[in-house]
Amino acid sequence: NAGVTQTPKFRVLKTGQSMTLLCAQDMNHEYMYWYRQDPGMGLRLIHYSVGEGTTAKGEVPDGYNVSRLKKQNFLLGLESAAPSQTSVYFCASCDPMRGTSNQPQHFGDGTRLSIL
Amino acid sequence: KQEVTQIPAALSVPEGENLVLNCSFTDSAIYNLQWFRQDPGKGLTSLLLIQSSQREQTSGRLNASLDKSSGRSTLYIAASQPGDSATYLCAVYNNNDMRFGAGTRLTVKP
């Protein structure tokens, strides 16, 4: 059981380049999230999805796009990378409610992205 | 806007000590509060989740409490071990929005 898998693990881009980060989960979770983590700060929510074919903006969505074409995958795109997007990106998934219990989010190991 | 604060930012203790990590939040309208552990270069591992209707949760040597009215949570670690060294983050969840604190970096010295 792999849980949440993020690819790639590391990437260096030049300003203006584009790329897509992939998140895959094998737990059949409905909800998926993309966060960024910067030094000295907590994680901040970029975008999230509450089910296949749906996406919504989080706290810091500008400069990013997402897609959820399949339930198990959540893609994060940078159309024109900027140095301010240098960060560690985390994907998470959960089923928010199971019975009467809130369920925890499960996280991937992160993608370390540097924009030069 | 929900803001989450964790104090202290860093803590160093000798092995065997009991310790308390603090988390405060500004908006008491939350569904749940989670404590996570993050090891260097790794993702987050959920330690404890407290639903808004609960006051505390326990798992092994860990105990987390929640006081919604005062906007506070504590994570108590009993008999600390070097393997507990990590960054501990708290996060509050409401309406598909999870807000994190910046974390407390814990070092347990042998």
PDB file of C-alpha atoms in Angstrom:
ATOM      1  CA  ASN A   1       0.000   0.000   0.000  1.00  0.00           C
ATOM      2  CA  ALA A   2       1.898   3.060  -1.281  1.00  0.00           C
ATOM      3  CA  GLY A   3      -0.435   5.719   0.175  1.00  0.00           C
ATOM      4  CA  VAL A   4       0.268   9.093  -1.435  1.00  0.00           C
ATOM      5  CA  THR A   5       3.026   9.229  -4.057  1.00  0.00           C
ATOM      6  CA  GLN A   6       4.431  12.433  -5.497  1.00  0.00           C
ATOM      7  CA  THR A   7       6.552  12.724  -8.628  1.00  0.00           C
ATOM      8  CA  PRO A   8       9.092  14.099  -9.208  1.00  0.00           C
ATOM      9  CA  LYS A   9      10.864  14.360  -5.846  1.00  0.00           C
ATOM     10  CA  PHE A  10      13.210  17.145  -6.976  1.00  0.00           C
ATOM     11  CA  ARG A  11      13.223  19.566  -9.881  1.00  0.00           C
ATOM     12  CA  VAL A  12      15.082  22.685 -10.918  1.00  0.00           C
ATOM     13  CA  LEU A  13      13.437  25.018 -13.405  1.00  0.00           C
ATOM     14  CA  LYS A  14      14.343  28.254 -15.092  1.00  0.00           C
ATOM     15  CA  THR A  15      12.061  31.261 -14.780  1.00  0.00           C
ATOM     16  CA  GLY A  16       9.277  31.059 -17.336  1.00  0.00           C
ATOM     17  CA  GLN A  17       9.376  27.282 -17.795  1.00  0.00           C
ATOM     18  CA  SER A  18       6.312  25.169 -17.174  1.00  0.00           C
ATOM     19  CA  MET A  19       5.910  21.859 -15.410  1.00  0.00           C
ATOM     20  CA  THR A  20       3.378  19.535 -13.840  1.00  0.00           C
ATOM     21  CA  LEU A  21       3.614  17.849 -10.467  1.00  0.00           C
ATOM     22  CA  LEU A  22       1.782  14.559 -10.119  1.00  0.00           C
ATOM     23  CA  CYS A  23       0.103  13.219  -7.002  1.00  0.00           C
ATOM     24  CA  ALA A  24      -1.308   9.702  -6.916  1.00  0.00           C
ATOM     25  CA  GLN A  25      -3.166   8.015  -4.060  1.00  0.00           C
ATOM     26  CA  ASP A  26      -4.265   4.389  -3.809  1.00  0.00           C
ATOM     27  CA  MET A  27      -6.630   4.727  -0.837  1.00  0.00           C
ATOM     28  CA  ASN A  28      -9.725   5.610  -2.868  1.00  0.00           C
ATOM     29  CA  HIS A  29      -9.945   8.966  -1.101  1.00  0.00           C
ATOM     30  CA  GLU A  30     -12.398  11.556  -2.361  1.00  0.00           C
ATOM     31  CA  TYR A  31     -10.561  14.675  -1.222  1.00  0.00           C
ATOM     32  CA  MET A  32      -7.114  15.726  -2.397  1.00  0.00           C
ATOM     33  CA  TYR A  33      -5.028  18.795  -1.627  1.00  0.00           C
ATOM     34  CA  TRP A  34      -1.919  20.629  -2.794  1.00  0.00           C
ATOM     35  CA  TYR A  35       0.118  22.646  -0.269  1.00  0.00           C
ATOM     36  CA  ARG A  36       3.361  24.542  -0.345  1.00  0.00           C
ATOM     37  CA  GLN A  37       5.755  24.792   2.585  1.00  0.00           C
ATOM     38  CA  ASP A  38       8.214  27.647   2.900  1.00  0.00           C
ATOM     39  CA  PRO A  39      10.933  28.105   5.565  1.00  0.00           C
ATOM     40  CA  GLY A  40       9.586  29.372   8.870  1.00  0.00           C
ATOM     41  CA  MET A  41       6.002  29.022   7.734  1.00  0.00           C
ATOM     42  CA  GLY A  42       3.386  26.386   8.001  1.00  0.00           C
ATOM     43  CA  LEU A  43       1.887  24.675   4.998  1.00  0.00           C
ATOM     44  CA  ARG A  44      -0.414  26.808   2.876  1.00  0.00           C
ATOM     45  CA  LEU A  45      -3.218  25.384   0.764  1.00  0.00           C
ATOM     46  CA  ILE A  46      -2.912  26.067  -2.967  1.00  0.00           C
ATOM     47  CA  HIS A  47      -5.853  24.159  -4.468  1.00  0.00           C
ATOM     48  CA  TYR A  48      -7.996  21.243  -3.470  1.00  0.00           C
ATOM     49  CA  SER A  49     -10.501  18.807  -4.927  1.00  0.00           C
ATOM     50  CA  VAL A  50     -13.523  17.190  -3.292  1.00  0.00           C
ATOM     51  CA  GLY A  51     -13.974  14.608  -6.019  1.00  0.00           C
ATOM     52  CA  GLU A  52     -13.170  13.557  -9.562  1.00  0.00           C
ATOM     53  CA  GLY A  53     -13.691  16.409 -11.984  1.00  0.00           C
ATOM     54  CA  THR A  54     -13.860  19.109  -9.290  1.00  0.00           C
ATOM     55  CA  THR A  55     -11.276  21.645  -8.150  1.00  0.00           C
ATOM     56  CA  ALA A  56     -11.324  24.724  -5.933  1.00  0.00           C
ATOM     57  CA  LYS A  57      -8.947  27.492  -4.874  1.00  0.00           C
ATOM     58  CA  GLY A  58      -7.200  27.503  -1.549  1.00  0.00           C
ATOM     59  CA  GLU A  59      -5.316  30.218   0.283  1.00  0.00           C
ATOM     60  CA  VAL A  60      -2.548  30.843  -2.309  1.00  0.00           C
ATOM     61  CA  PRO A  61      -3.820  29.746  -5.763  1.00  0.00           C
ATOM     62  CA  ASP A  62      -2.233  32.410  -7.991  1.00  0.00           C
ATOM     63  CA  GLY A  63       0.253  31.081 -10.548  1.00  0.00           C
ATOM     64  CA  TYR A  64      -0.983  27.483 -10.260  1.00  0.00           C
ATOM     65  CA  ASN A  65      -3.579  25.340 -12.001  1.00  0.00           C
ATOM     66  CA  VAL A  66      -4.860  21.891 -11.098  1.00  0.00           C
ATOM     67  CA  SER A  67      -6.795  19.050 -12.634  1.00  0.00           C
ATOM     68  CA  ARG A  68      -8.525  15.967 -11.222  1.00  0.00           C
ATOM     69  CA  LEU A  69      -9.457  13.889 -14.257  1.00  0.00           C
ATOM     70  CA  LYS A  70      -9.170  10.616 -12.339  1.00  0.00           C
ATOM     71  CA  LYS A  71     -10.087  10.053  -8.715  1.00  0.00           C
ATOM     72  CA  GLN A  72      -6.656   8.743  -7.809  1.00  0.00           C
ATOM     73  CA  ASN A  73      -4.637  11.560  -9.416  1.00  0.00           C
ATOM     74  CA  PHE A  74      -4.337  15.264  -8.692  1.00  0.00           C
ATOM     75  CA  LEU A  75      -2.065  17.327 -10.912  1.00  0.00           C
ATOM     76  CA  LEU A  76      -0.529  20.697 -10.059  1.00  0.00           C
ATOM     77  CA  GLY A  77       0.677  22.840 -12.945  1.00  0.00           C
ATOM     78  CA  LEU A  78       2.948  25.847 -13.102  1.00  0.00           C
ATOM     79  CA  GLU A  79       2.407  27.559 -16.446  1.00  0.00           C
ATOM     80  CA  SER A  80       5.241  30.097 -16.147  1.00  0.00           C
ATOM     81  CA  ALA A  81       7.467  29.402 -13.161  1.00  0.00           C
ATOM     82  CA  ALA A  82       8.683  32.307 -11.019  1.00  0.00           C
ATOM     83  CA  PRO A  83      11.415  32.368  -8.329  1.00  0.00           C
ATOM     84  CA  SER A  84       8.690  33.045  -5.722  1.00  0.00           C
ATOM     85  CA  GLN A  85       7.371  29.559  -6.440  1.00  0.00           C
ATOM     86  CA  THR A  86      10.546  27.946  -5.108  1.00  0.00           C
ATOM     87  CA  SER A  87       9.189  25.780  -2.332  1.00  0.00           C
ATOM     88  CA  VAL A  88       8.443  22.273  -1.154  1.00  0.00           C
ATOM     89  CA  TYR A  89       5.099  21.063  -2.453  1.00  0.00           C
ATOM     90  CA  PHE A  90       3.028  18.512  -0.584  1.00  0.00           C
ATOM     91  CA  CYS A  91       0.022  16.571  -1.729  1.00  0.00           C
ATOM     92  CA  ALA A  92      -2.479  15.094   0.706  1.00  0.00           C
ATOM     93  CA  SER A  93      -5.656  13.064   0.544  1.00  0.00           C
ATOM     94  CA  CYS A  94      -8.447  12.038   2.863  1.00  0.00           C
ATOM     95  CA  ASP A  95     -12.020  10.877   3.163  1.00  0.00           C
ATOM     96  CA  PRO A  96     -13.301  13.659   5.393  1.00  0.00           C
ATOM     97  CA  MET A  97     -15.906  11.629   7.187  1.00  0.00           C
ATOM     98  CA  ARG A  98     -16.135   7.920   7.809  1.00  0.00           C
ATOM     99  CA  GLY A  99     -19.057   7.036  10.026  1.00  0.00           C
ATOM    100  CA  THR A 100     -19.121   9.808  12.621  1.00  0.00           C
ATOM    101  CA  SER A 101     -15.383  10.372  12.684  1.00  0.00           C
ATOM    102  CA  ASN A 102     -13.321  13.009  10.975  1.00  0.00           C
ATOM    103  CA  GLN A 103     -10.480  11.390   9.088  1.00  0.00           C
ATOM    104  CA  PRO A 104      -6.873  12.588   9.010  1.00  0.00           C
ATOM    105  CA  GLN A 105      -5.125  13.751   5.898  1.00  0.00           C
ATOM    106  CA  HIS A 106      -2.406  11.491   4.492  1.00  0.00           C
ATOM    107  CA  PHE A 107       0.617  13.237   3.011  1.00  0.00           C
ATOM    108  CA  GLY A 108       3.162  12.446   0.332  1.00  0.00           C
ATOM    109  CA  ASP A 109       6.889  13.005   0.890  1.00  0.00           C
ATOM    110  CA  GLY A 110       6.957  16.236  -1.060  1.00  0.00           C
ATOM    111  CA  THR A 111       8.454  17.684  -4.236  1.00  0.00           C
ATOM    112  CA  ARG A 112      11.345  20.088  -3.807  1.00  0.00           C
ATOM    113  CA  LEU A 113      11.135  22.676  -6.557  1.00  0.00           C
ATOM    114  CA  SER A 114      13.731  25.378  -7.250  1.00  0.00           C
ATOM    115  CA  ILE A 115      13.120  28.151  -9.768  1.00  0.00           C
ATOM    116  CA  LEU A 116      16.247  29.942 -10.940  1.00  0.00           C
TER     117      LEU A 116
ATOM    118  CA  LYS B   1      -9.012  34.710   8.689  1.00  0.00           C
ATOM    119  CA  GLN B   2      -7.816  31.777  10.770  1.00  0.00           C
ATOM    120  CA  GLU B   3      -4.304  32.144  12.132  1.00  0.00           C
ATOM    121  CA  VAL B   4      -2.438  29.357  13.907  1.00  0.00           C
ATOM    122  CA  THR B   5       0.531  30.005  16.167  1.00  0.00           C
ATOM    123  CA  GLN B   6       2.903  27.524  17.743  1.00  0.00           C
ATOM    124  CA  ILE B   7       5.142  28.319  20.675  1.00  0.00           C
ATOM    125  CA  PRO B   8       8.000  27.690  21.140  1.00  0.00           C
ATOM    126  CA  ALA B   9       9.523  27.589  17.658  1.00  0.00           C
ATOM    127  CA  ALA B  10      12.252  25.279  18.910  1.00  0.00           C
ATOM    128  CA  LEU B  11      12.732  23.193  22.027  1.00  0.00           C
ATOM    129  CA  SER B  12      15.641  21.087  23.272  1.00  0.00           C
ATOM    130  CA  VAL B  13      15.214  18.690  26.178  1.00  0.00           C
ATOM    131  CA  PRO B  14      17.166  15.818  27.709  1.00  0.00           C
ATOM    132  CA  GLU B  15      15.906  12.302  27.185  1.00  0.00           C
ATOM    133  CA  GLY B  16      13.239  11.191  29.623  1.00  0.00           C
ATOM    134  CA  GLU B  17      11.629  14.578  30.182  1.00  0.00           C
ATOM    135  CA  ASN B  18       7.916  15.158  29.826  1.00  0.00           C
ATOM    136  CA  LEU B  19       7.152  18.117  27.601  1.00  0.00           C
ATOM    137  CA  VAL B  20       4.292  20.225  26.273  1.00  0.00           C
ATOM    138  CA  LEU B  21       3.958  21.836  22.871  1.00  0.00           C
ATOM    139  CA  ASN B  22       1.469  24.652  22.426  1.00  0.00           C
ATOM    140  CA  CYS B  23      -0.829  25.628  19.581  1.00  0.00           C
ATOM    141  CA  SER B  24      -3.249  28.563  19.489  1.00  0.00           C
ATOM    142  CA  PHE B  25      -5.797  29.549  16.859  1.00  0.00           C
ATOM    143  CA  THR B  26      -7.881  32.666  16.382  1.00  0.00           C
ATOM    144  CA  ASP B  27     -11.211  31.293  15.091  1.00  0.00           C
ATOM    145  CA  SER B  28     -12.956  28.714  17.267  1.00  0.00           C
ATOM    146  CA  ALA B  29     -15.211  27.540  14.404  1.00  0.00           C
ATOM    147  CA  ILE B  30     -13.275  24.389  13.549  1.00  0.00           C
ATOM    148  CA  TYR B  31     -14.220  20.827  12.559  1.00  0.00           C
ATOM    149  CA  ASN B  32     -11.095  19.293  13.976  1.00  0.00           C
ATOM    150  CA  LEU B  33      -7.512  19.903  15.017  1.00  0.00           C
ATOM    151  CA  GLN B  34      -4.627  17.666  14.040  1.00  0.00           C
ATOM    152  CA  TRP B  35      -1.118  17.269  15.317  1.00  0.00           C
ATOM    153  CA  PHE B  36       1.457  16.129  12.779  1.00  0.00           C
ATOM    154  CA  ARG B  37       5.063  15.045  12.943  1.00  0.00           C
ATOM    155  CA  GLN B  38       7.484  15.986  10.176  1.00  0.00           C
ATOM    156  CA  ASP B  39      10.942  14.458   9.867  1.00  0.00           C
ATOM    157  CA  PRO B  40      13.601  16.265   7.796  1.00  0.00           C
ATOM    158  CA  GLY B  41      13.005  15.839   4.082  1.00  0.00           C
ATOM    159  CA  LYS B  42       9.782  13.950   4.665  1.00  0.00           C
ATOM    160  CA  GLY B  43       6.084  14.552   4.528  1.00  0.00           C
ATOM    161  CA  LEU B  44       3.738  14.919   7.460  1.00  0.00           C
ATOM    162  CA  THR B  45       2.526  12.022   9.574  1.00  0.00           C
ATOM    163  CA  SER B  46      -0.724  12.464  11.443  1.00  0.00           C
ATOM    164  CA  LEU B  47      -0.277  11.797  15.160  1.00  0.00           C
ATOM    165  CA  LEU B  48      -3.609  12.714  16.690  1.00  0.00           C
ATOM    166  CA  LEU B  49      -6.883  14.173  15.437  1.00  0.00           C
ATOM    167  CA  ILE B  50      -9.307  15.806  17.854  1.00  0.00           C
ATOM    168  CA  GLN B  51     -12.820  16.388  16.625  1.00  0.00           C
ATOM    169  CA  SER B  52     -14.448  19.677  17.570  1.00  0.00           C
ATOM    170  CA  SER B  53     -16.735  17.878  20.032  1.00  0.00           C
ATOM    171  CA  GLN B  54     -13.831  16.196  21.835  1.00  0.00           C
ATOM    172  CA  ARG B  55     -11.551  17.481  24.572  1.00  0.00           C
ATOM    173  CA  GLU B  56      -8.565  15.201  24.123  1.00  0.00           C
ATOM    174  CA  GLN B  57      -7.061  12.234  22.329  1.00  0.00           C
ATOM    175  CA  THR B  58      -4.349   9.850  23.426  1.00  0.00           C
ATOM    176  CA  SER B  59      -1.979   7.576  21.552  1.00  0.00           C
ATOM    177  CA  GLY B  60       0.779   5.846  23.462  1.00  0.00           C
ATOM    178  CA  ARG B  61       2.999   8.490  25.050  1.00  0.00           C
ATOM    179  CA  LEU B  62       1.153  11.306  23.292  1.00  0.00           C
ATOM    180  CA  ASN B  63      -1.826  13.202  24.605  1.00  0.00           C
ATOM    181  CA  ALA B  64      -3.444  16.120  22.813  1.00  0.00           C
ATOM    182  CA  SER B  65      -6.020  18.423  24.348  1.00  0.00           C
ATOM    183  CA  LEU B  66      -8.383  20.910  22.761  1.00  0.00           C
ATOM    184  CA  ASP B  67     -10.037  23.950  24.294  1.00  0.00           C
ATOM    185  CA  LYS B  68     -12.064  25.551  21.504  1.00  0.00           C
ATOM    186  CA  SER B  69     -13.378  28.403  23.632  1.00  0.00           C
ATOM    187  CA  SER B  70      -9.875  29.664  24.363  1.00  0.00           C
ATOM    188  CA  GLY B  71      -8.482  28.692  20.963  1.00  0.00           C
ATOM    189  CA  ARG B  72      -5.779  26.438  22.360  1.00  0.00           C
ATOM    190  CA  SER B  73      -4.417  22.949  22.005  1.00  0.00           C
ATOM    191  CA  THR B  74      -1.509  21.238  23.679  1.00  0.00           C
ATOM    192  CA  LEU B  75       0.482  18.161  22.743  1.00  0.00           C
ATOM    193  CA  TYR B  76       1.942  16.382  25.743  1.00  0.00           C
ATOM    194  CA  ILE B  77       4.811  13.961  25.161  1.00  0.00           C
ATOM    195  CA  ALA B  78       5.666  11.712  28.083  1.00  0.00           C
ATOM    196  CA  ALA B  79       9.118  10.276  28.738  1.00  0.00           C
ATOM    197  CA  SER B  80      10.672  11.796  25.636  1.00  0.00           C
ATOM    198  CA  GLN B  81      13.127   9.771  23.539  1.00  0.00           C
ATOM    199  CA  PRO B  82      15.744  10.778  20.940  1.00  0.00           C
ATOM    200  CA  GLY B  83      13.484   9.245  18.300  1.00  0.00           C
ATOM    201  CA  ASP B  84      10.897  11.905  19.107  1.00  0.00           C
ATOM    202  CA  SER B  85      13.177  14.530  17.580  1.00  0.00           C
ATOM    203  CA  ALA B  86      11.249  16.111  14.709  1.00  0.00           C
ATOM    204  CA  THR B  87       9.130  19.122  13.869  1.00  0.00           C
ATOM    205  CA  TYR B  88       5.610  19.023  15.255  1.00  0.00           C
ATOM    206  CA  LEU B  89       2.870  20.940  13.477  1.00  0.00           C
ATOM    207  CA  CYS B  90      -0.692  21.598  14.467  1.00  0.00           C
ATOM    208  CA  ALA B  91      -3.431  22.347  11.969  1.00  0.00           C
ATOM    209  CA  VAL B  92      -7.080  23.358  12.270  1.00  0.00           C
ATOM    210  CA  TYR B  93      -9.621  22.266   9.691  1.00  0.00           C
ATOM    211  CA  ASN B  94     -12.866  23.963   8.726  1.00  0.00           C
ATOM    212  CA  ASN B  95     -14.846  23.909   5.485  1.00  0.00           C
ATOM    213  CA  ASN B  96     -12.145  22.368   3.266  1.00  0.00           C
ATOM    214  CA  ASP B  97      -9.583  24.808   4.591  1.00  0.00           C
ATOM    215  CA  MET B  98      -6.745  23.521   6.742  1.00  0.00           C
ATOM    216  CA  ARG B  99      -4.507  26.126   8.378  1.00  0.00           C
ATOM    217  CA  PHE B 100      -1.149  25.141   9.777  1.00  0.00           C
ATOM    218  CA  GLY B 101       1.118  26.558  12.404  1.00  0.00           C
ATOM    219  CA  ALA B 102       4.793  27.030  11.565  1.00  0.00           C
ATOM    220  CA  GLY B 103       5.738  24.146  13.841  1.00  0.00           C
ATOM    221  CA  THR B 104       7.902  23.448  16.879  1.00  0.00           C
ATOM    222  CA  ARG B 105      11.275  21.859  16.180  1.00  0.00           C
ATOM    223  CA  LEU B 106      11.941  19.384  18.989  1.00  0.00           C
ATOM    224  CA  THR B 107      15.364  17.968  19.826  1.00  0.00           C
ATOM    225  CA  VAL B 108      15.632  15.256  22.463  1.00  0.00           C
ATOM    226  CA  LYS B 109      19.224  14.781  23.591  1.00  0.00           C
ATOM    227  CA  PRO B 110      20.424  11.320  24.699  1.00  0.00           C
TER     228      PRO B 110
END
